[in-house]
Amino acid sequence: MLRIGIIGTGGIANAHVQGYLAFPEHCEIVALADVAPGRAAQKAEEFGISAVGYDDPAQMIAEADLDLVSIATPPSTHAQLTIAALDAGIHVLVEKPMAPSLEECEAMLAAQERSGKLLSVVAQNRFRDDLATLKEVVDSGLLGSISHVRVDSAWWRGLPYYDLWWRGTWEKEGGGCTLNHAIHHIDLLLWLLGSPAEVTAMLANAQHDNSEVEDLSVAVFRYERGLAQLTSSVVHHGEEQEIVIQGQHARVSQPWKVLAESSDAAGFPARGGDPERVAAIEAIVTNREPLAHRGHEGQIEDLLAAIRDGREPIADGRAGRDAIEVVTAIYKAGIDREFVSLPLSASDPYYRAGRLVEHAPHFFEKTASLAEAAS
């Protein structure tokens, strides 16, 4: 029976609590920690669990005899807490984004290496049936080589969203929608296609004049032959998110749609397209076994199994680090107005912690700093 601790008891902590509670035969939540006095004990009471509440995460790490800890705190704290837990011999599941800088990500990976424990970074969308289906279709080869991918990480947030004390600042949040919202879609893009060779981007703050950071970015990625484009946003009404993959032989997308053209003698689309290829792709969807657990619950199930089996989790620390590399490249391209080649080297100024804070534009300044989000 694995002993579980959770650091940070804000809204996203609920997904972690519920995820662990789904597997009572494998784990037990024994401790919660939050720097706000009494908040951890309150969260334990809210869920009716007998976990000890700590007001000091370091004390919980030292005293609670944990096997695994979830870290659900602001991004600027992820590296310090993750390293402390790993060095104490505790497996770690850390919320996205892994950390604001590549330097911090590498320090977290180094701590994992010396500890011999597992590090997993939250990528709950890998544990969705629709996106797992998309991955299986891409891996099948039925699409052929990839020509173009369009990813819309479209969210909407009102002005009060950035009144929370750590949001909307380069120092505490690490960035805007590119880092904190599109990180999910960036992870999916890397999961589906691997890392691009080159990135360029533009950043803007279109609607949030109480925030230093961007609320909109558009990036273009170069792959071996094709291109991908990513829109990261918290200004899109309706939050209509989409991934569209155009291959040599067919197009698939989520929300689900499949199309396959065939050519007439002159190279124009032939009437009727390629129904046999469409049928082969749809057969993958029909025959695929649904996931037993989804989202955070699915990722926690995988991590618990990885600990038992002595293997790496599906969403490991290296995957979390690679997503931050792409975010860093987008920010460098947008701020310096250049094309950025990947991978980034350790000598690149943007690799280091604090570089982004020093050089990122302040689109606006924060006008409020609330201790807790309005309910």
PDB file of N, CA and C in Angstrom, residues 250 258-260 274-283:
ATOM      1  N   ALA A 250      -4.476  11.056 -46.021  1.00  0.00           N
ATOM      2  CA  ALA A 250      -5.757  11.305 -45.361  1.00  0.00           C
ATOM      3  C   ALA A 250      -5.617  12.390 -44.310  1.00  0.00           C
ATOM      4  N   VAL A 258     -12.644  12.181 -40.402  1.00  0.00           N
ATOM      5  CA  VAL A 258     -11.639  11.582 -41.280  1.00  0.00           C
ATOM      6  C   VAL A 258     -12.057  11.811 -42.728  1.00  0.00           C
ATOM      7  N   LEU A 259     -11.107  12.237 -43.536  1.00  0.00           N
ATOM      8  CA  LEU A 259     -11.299  12.457 -44.967  1.00  0.00           C
ATOM      9  C   LEU A 259     -10.070  11.931 -45.698  1.00  0.00           C
ATOM     10  N   ALA A 260     -10.297  11.382 -46.898  1.00  0.00           N
ATOM     11  CA  ALA A 260      -9.170  10.913 -47.708  1.00  0.00           C
ATOM     12  C   ALA A 260      -9.478  11.181 -49.171  1.00  0.00           C
ATOM     13  N   ASP A 274     -11.150   8.286 -51.281  1.00  0.00           N
ATOM     14  CA  ASP A 274     -10.526   6.982 -51.063  1.00  0.00           C
ATOM     15  C   ASP A 274     -11.278   6.272 -49.941  1.00  0.00           C
ATOM     16  N   PRO A 275     -12.434   5.680 -50.252  1.00  0.00           N
ATOM     17  CA  PRO A 275     -13.267   5.081 -49.200  1.00  0.00           C
ATOM     18  C   PRO A 275     -12.595   3.918 -48.486  1.00  0.00           C
ATOM     19  N   GLU A 276     -11.719   3.189 -49.147  1.00  0.00           N
ATOM     20  CA  GLU A 276     -11.053   2.060 -48.501  1.00  0.00           C
ATOM     21  C   GLU A 276     -10.121   2.542 -47.380  1.00  0.00           C
ATOM     22  N   ARG A 277      -9.417   3.653 -47.612  1.00  0.00           N
ATOM     23  CA  ARG A 277      -8.534   4.182 -46.561  1.00  0.00           C
ATOM     24  C   ARG A 277      -9.356   4.739 -45.397  1.00  0.00           C
ATOM     25  N   VAL A 278     -10.441   5.424 -45.731  1.00  0.00           N
ATOM     26  CA  VAL A 278     -11.321   5.924 -44.672  1.00  0.00           C
ATOM     27  C   VAL A 278     -11.832   4.768 -43.824  1.00  0.00           C
ATOM     28  N   ALA A 279     -12.224   3.674 -44.475  1.00  0.00           N
ATOM     29  CA  ALA A 279     -12.744   2.517 -43.752  1.00  0.00           C
ATOM     30  C   ALA A 279     -11.663   1.896 -42.862  1.00  0.00           C
ATOM     31  N   ALA A 280     -10.429   1.853 -43.354  1.00  0.00           N
ATOM     32  CA  ALA A 280      -9.337   1.280 -42.564  1.00  0.00           C
ATOM     33  C   ALA A 280      -9.061   2.127 -41.324  1.00  0.00           C
ATOM     34  N   ILE A 281      -9.128   3.450 -41.477  1.00  0.00           N
ATOM     35  CA  ILE A 281      -8.918   4.341 -40.333  1.00  0.00           C
ATOM     36  C   ILE A 281     -10.071   4.222 -39.347  1.00  0.00           C
ATOM     37  N   GLU A 282     -11.291   4.197 -39.856  1.00  0.00           N
ATOM     38  CA  GLU A 282     -12.447   4.070 -38.967  1.00  0.00           C
ATOM     39  C   GLU A 282     -12.434   2.735 -38.225  1.00  0.00           C
ATOM     40  N   ALA A 283     -11.848   1.715 -38.828  1.00  0.00           N
ATOM     41  CA  ALA A 283     -11.777   0.410 -38.167  1.00  0.00           C
ATOM     42  C   ALA A 283     -10.892   0.475 -36.920  1.00  0.00           C
TER      43      ALA A 283
END
